C-alpha atoms as a PDB file:
ATOM      1  CA  UNK A   1      31.465 118.767  83.264  1.00  0.00           C
ATOM      2  CA  UNK A   2      28.012 116.857  82.748  1.00  0.00           C
ATOM      3  CA  UNK A   3      28.018 112.738  82.372  1.00  0.00           C
ATOM      4  CA  UNK A   4      27.875 112.868  78.591  1.00  0.00           C
ATOM      5  CA  UNK A   5      30.607 115.515  78.349  1.00  0.00           C
ATOM      6  CA  UNK A   6      32.677 113.166  80.230  1.00  0.00           C
ATOM      7  CA  UNK A   7      31.725 110.181  77.990  1.00  0.00           C
ATOM      8  CA  UNK A   8      32.387 112.460  74.969  1.00  0.00           C
ATOM      9  CA  UNK A   9      35.956 113.379  76.604  1.00  0.00           C
ATOM     10  CA  UNK A  10      37.030 109.381  77.463  1.00  0.00           C
ATOM     11  CA  UNK A  11      35.624 108.266  73.820  1.00  0.00           C
ATOM     12  CA  UNK A  12      38.028 110.812  72.179  1.00  0.00           C
ATOM     13  CA  UNK A  13      41.160 109.752  74.427  1.00  0.00           C
ATOM     14  CA  UNK A  14      40.543 106.485  73.472  1.00  0.00           C
ATOM     15  CA  UNK A  15      40.267 106.880  69.575  1.00  0.00           C
ATOM     16  CA  UNK A  16      43.503 108.989  70.112  1.00  0.00           C
ATOM     17  CA  UNK A  17      45.352 106.276  71.840  1.00  0.00           C
ATOM     18  CA  UNK A  18      44.188 103.749  68.956  1.00  0.00           C
ATOM     19  CA  UNK A  19      45.250 105.828  66.292  1.00  0.00           C
ATOM     20  CA  UNK A  20      48.765 106.369  67.921  1.00  0.00           C
ATOM     21  CA  UNK A  21      49.110 102.846  68.506  1.00  0.00           C
ATOM     22  CA  UNK A  22      48.163 101.990  64.845  1.00  0.00           C
ATOM     23  CA  UNK A  23      50.476 104.444  63.270  1.00  0.00           C
ATOM     24  CA  UNK A  24      53.559 103.431  65.973  1.00  0.00           C
ATOM     25  CA  UNK A  25      52.697  99.737  64.695  1.00  0.00           C
ATOM     26  CA  UNK A  26      52.747 100.598  60.981  1.00  0.00           C
ATOM     27  CA  UNK A  27      56.231 102.857  60.598  1.00  0.00           C
ATOM     28  CA  UNK A  28      58.877 100.412  61.560  1.00  0.00           C
ATOM     29  CA  UNK A  29      57.578  97.926  59.342  1.00  0.00           C
ATOM     30  CA  UNK A  30      57.705 100.733  56.565  1.00  0.00           C
ATOM     31  CA  UNK A  31      61.068 101.759  57.692  1.00  0.00           C
ATOM     32  CA  UNK A  32      62.635  98.088  57.894  1.00  0.00           C
ATOM     33  CA  UNK A  33      63.377  97.750  54.151  1.00  0.00           C
ATOM     34  CA  UNK A  34      65.891  97.778  51.458  1.00  0.00           C
ATOM     35  CA  UNK A  35      66.878  99.381  48.387  1.00  0.00           C
ATOM     36  CA  UNK A  36      66.858  96.962  45.265  1.00  0.00           C
ATOM     37  CA  UNK A  37      67.194  99.779  42.471  1.00  0.00           C
ATOM     38  CA  UNK A  38      66.699  97.115  39.697  1.00  0.00           C
ATOM     39  CA  UNK A  39      64.920  95.404  37.145  1.00  0.00           C
ATOM     40  CA  UNK A  40      62.911  92.534  37.737  1.00  0.00           C
ATOM     41  CA  UNK A  41      60.956  89.654  35.851  1.00  0.00           C
ATOM     42  CA  UNK A  42      57.556  88.547  37.100  1.00  0.00           C
ATOM     43  CA  UNK A  43      58.049  84.813  37.453  1.00  0.00           C
ATOM     44  CA  UNK A  44      56.325  81.745  39.026  1.00  0.00           C
ATOM     45  CA  UNK A  45      53.134  82.711  38.137  1.00  0.00           C
ATOM     46  CA  UNK A  46      50.972  80.201  36.023  1.00  0.00           C
ATOM     47  CA  UNK A  47      51.024  81.566  32.128  1.00  0.00           C
ATOM     48  CA  UNK A  48      46.948  81.902  32.715  1.00  0.00           C
ATOM     49  CA  UNK A  49      47.351  83.866  35.752  1.00  0.00           C
ATOM     50  CA  UNK A  50      48.675  87.489  36.550  1.00  0.00           C
ATOM     51  CA  UNK A  51      50.478  88.654  39.573  1.00  0.00           C
ATOM     52  CA  UNK A  52      48.260  91.296  41.614  1.00  0.00           C
ATOM     53  CA  UNK A  53      49.690  94.530  42.339  1.00  0.00           C
ATOM     54  CA  UNK A  54      48.235  96.057  45.843  1.00  0.00           C
ATOM     55  CA  UNK A  55      48.253  99.876  47.002  1.00  0.00           C
ATOM     56  CA  UNK A  56      50.027  98.427  50.117  1.00  0.00           C
ATOM     57  CA  UNK A  57      51.948  95.543  51.250  1.00  0.00           C
ATOM     58  CA  UNK A  58      49.760  93.468  52.146  1.00  0.00           C
ATOM     59  CA  UNK A  59      47.667  90.745  50.858  1.00  0.00           C
ATOM     60  CA  UNK A  60      44.393  92.094  51.821  1.00  0.00           C
ATOM     61  CA  UNK A  61      45.050  95.701  50.491  1.00  0.00           C
ATOM     62  CA  UNK A  62      43.432  97.088  47.441  1.00  0.00           C
ATOM     63  CA  UNK A  63      44.027  95.584  43.809  1.00  0.00           C
ATOM     64  CA  UNK A  64      45.259  98.269  41.910  1.00  0.00           C
ATOM     65  CA  UNK A  65      46.736  96.720  38.553  1.00  0.00           C
ATOM     66  CA  UNK A  66      48.417  93.172  37.523  1.00  0.00           C
ATOM     67  CA  UNK A  67      51.367  92.000  35.752  1.00  0.00           C
ATOM     68  CA  UNK A  68      51.270  89.169  33.508  1.00  0.00           C
ATOM     69  CA  UNK A  69      54.236  86.065  33.761  1.00  0.00           C
ATOM     70  CA  UNK A  70      57.353  87.492  31.930  1.00  0.00           C
ATOM     71  CA  UNK A  71      56.454  91.110  32.480  1.00  0.00           C
ATOM     72  CA  UNK A  72      59.522  93.612  33.698  1.00  0.00           C
ATOM     73  CA  UNK A  73      59.126  96.101  36.339  1.00  0.00           C
ATOM     74  CA  UNK A  74      61.411  98.248  37.900  1.00  0.00           C
ATOM     75  CA  UNK A  75      61.688  97.392  41.744  1.00  0.00           C
ATOM     76  CA  UNK A  76      62.112 100.308  43.794  1.00  0.00           C
ATOM     77  CA  UNK A  77      62.775  98.860  47.466  1.00  0.00           C
ATOM     78  CA  UNK A  78      61.357  96.000  49.379  1.00  0.00           C
ATOM     79  CA  UNK A  79      60.530  95.520  52.840  1.00  0.00           C
ATOM     80  CA  UNK A  80      61.045  92.536  55.177  1.00  0.00           C
ATOM     81  CA  UNK A  81      58.029  90.599  56.610  1.00  0.00           C
ATOM     82  CA  UNK A  82      58.573  89.022  59.796  1.00  0.00           C
ATOM     83  CA  UNK A  83      56.054  86.083  58.726  1.00  0.00           C
ATOM     84  CA  UNK A  84      55.436  85.300  55.293  1.00  0.00           C
ATOM     85  CA  UNK A  85      57.084  87.125  51.984  1.00  0.00           C
ATOM     86  CA  UNK A  86      58.504  90.170  51.554  1.00  0.00           C
ATOM     87  CA  UNK A  87      56.806  93.074  49.551  1.00  0.00           C
ATOM     88  CA  UNK A  88      58.462  95.217  46.704  1.00  0.00           C
ATOM     89  CA  UNK A  89      57.400  98.200  45.511  1.00  0.00           C
ATOM     90  CA  UNK A  90      57.297  98.210  41.877  1.00  0.00           C
ATOM     91  CA  UNK A  91      56.743 100.579  38.995  1.00  0.00           C
ATOM     92  CA  UNK A  92      56.081  99.682  34.993  1.00  0.00           C
ATOM     93  CA  UNK A  93      53.378 100.570  32.560  1.00  0.00           C
ATOM     94  CA  UNK A  94      51.680 103.478  34.688  1.00  0.00           C
ATOM     95  CA  UNK A  95      51.280 101.025  37.444  1.00  0.00           C
ATOM     96  CA  UNK A  96      52.959 101.751  40.769  1.00  0.00           C
ATOM     97  CA  UNK A  97      52.248  99.324  43.934  1.00  0.00           C
ATOM     98  CA  UNK A  98      53.078  96.364  45.868  1.00  0.00           C
ATOM     99  CA  UNK A  99      53.919  92.841  45.155  1.00  0.00           C
ATOM    100  CA  UNK A 100      54.926  89.748  46.813  1.00  0.00           C
ATOM    101  CA  UNK A 101      58.852  89.274  46.181  1.00  0.00           C
ATOM    102  CA  UNK A 102      58.444  85.472  45.903  1.00  0.00           C
ATOM    103  CA  UNK A 103      57.230  86.206  42.368  1.00  0.00           C
ATOM    104  CA  UNK A 104      60.242  88.652  41.115  1.00  0.00           C
ATOM    105  CA  UNK A 105      63.412  87.835  39.986  1.00  0.00           C
ATOM    106  CA  UNK A 106      66.295  90.198  39.705  1.00  0.00           C
ATOM    107  CA  UNK A 107      67.606  90.740  36.341  1.00  0.00           C
ATOM    108  CA  UNK A 108      71.424  91.059  36.417  1.00  0.00           C
ATOM    109  CA  UNK A 109      72.188  91.133  32.903  1.00  0.00           C
ATOM    110  CA  UNK A 110      69.657  93.509  32.104  1.00  0.00           C
ATOM    111  CA  UNK A 111      70.821  96.000  28.999  1.00  0.00           C
ATOM    112  CA  UNK A 112      69.050  99.121  29.369  1.00  0.00           C
END
């Protein structure tokens, strides 16, 4: 095996280790959640502002939509965060993504 082939092999193995470690780090966070399956209202958002909907449960994730204060959304499930707020997977009006749970209030008296 030549020196260049050794370098390529080592780089490939390092890449596989980093990828596997990243997948392992994300998996427990996604698994540690709780089902909600209820309607919630968007609250504690200024009347002139919107609640951003994210592709993944993180503030730096891509924004894929927004809900206005008072909007009602279906909360499928939430995940617990060790630091910061929990994130909830919501769905309403062709928008499905993750929002910060502190801006949701579950509606127990909702009539379908």
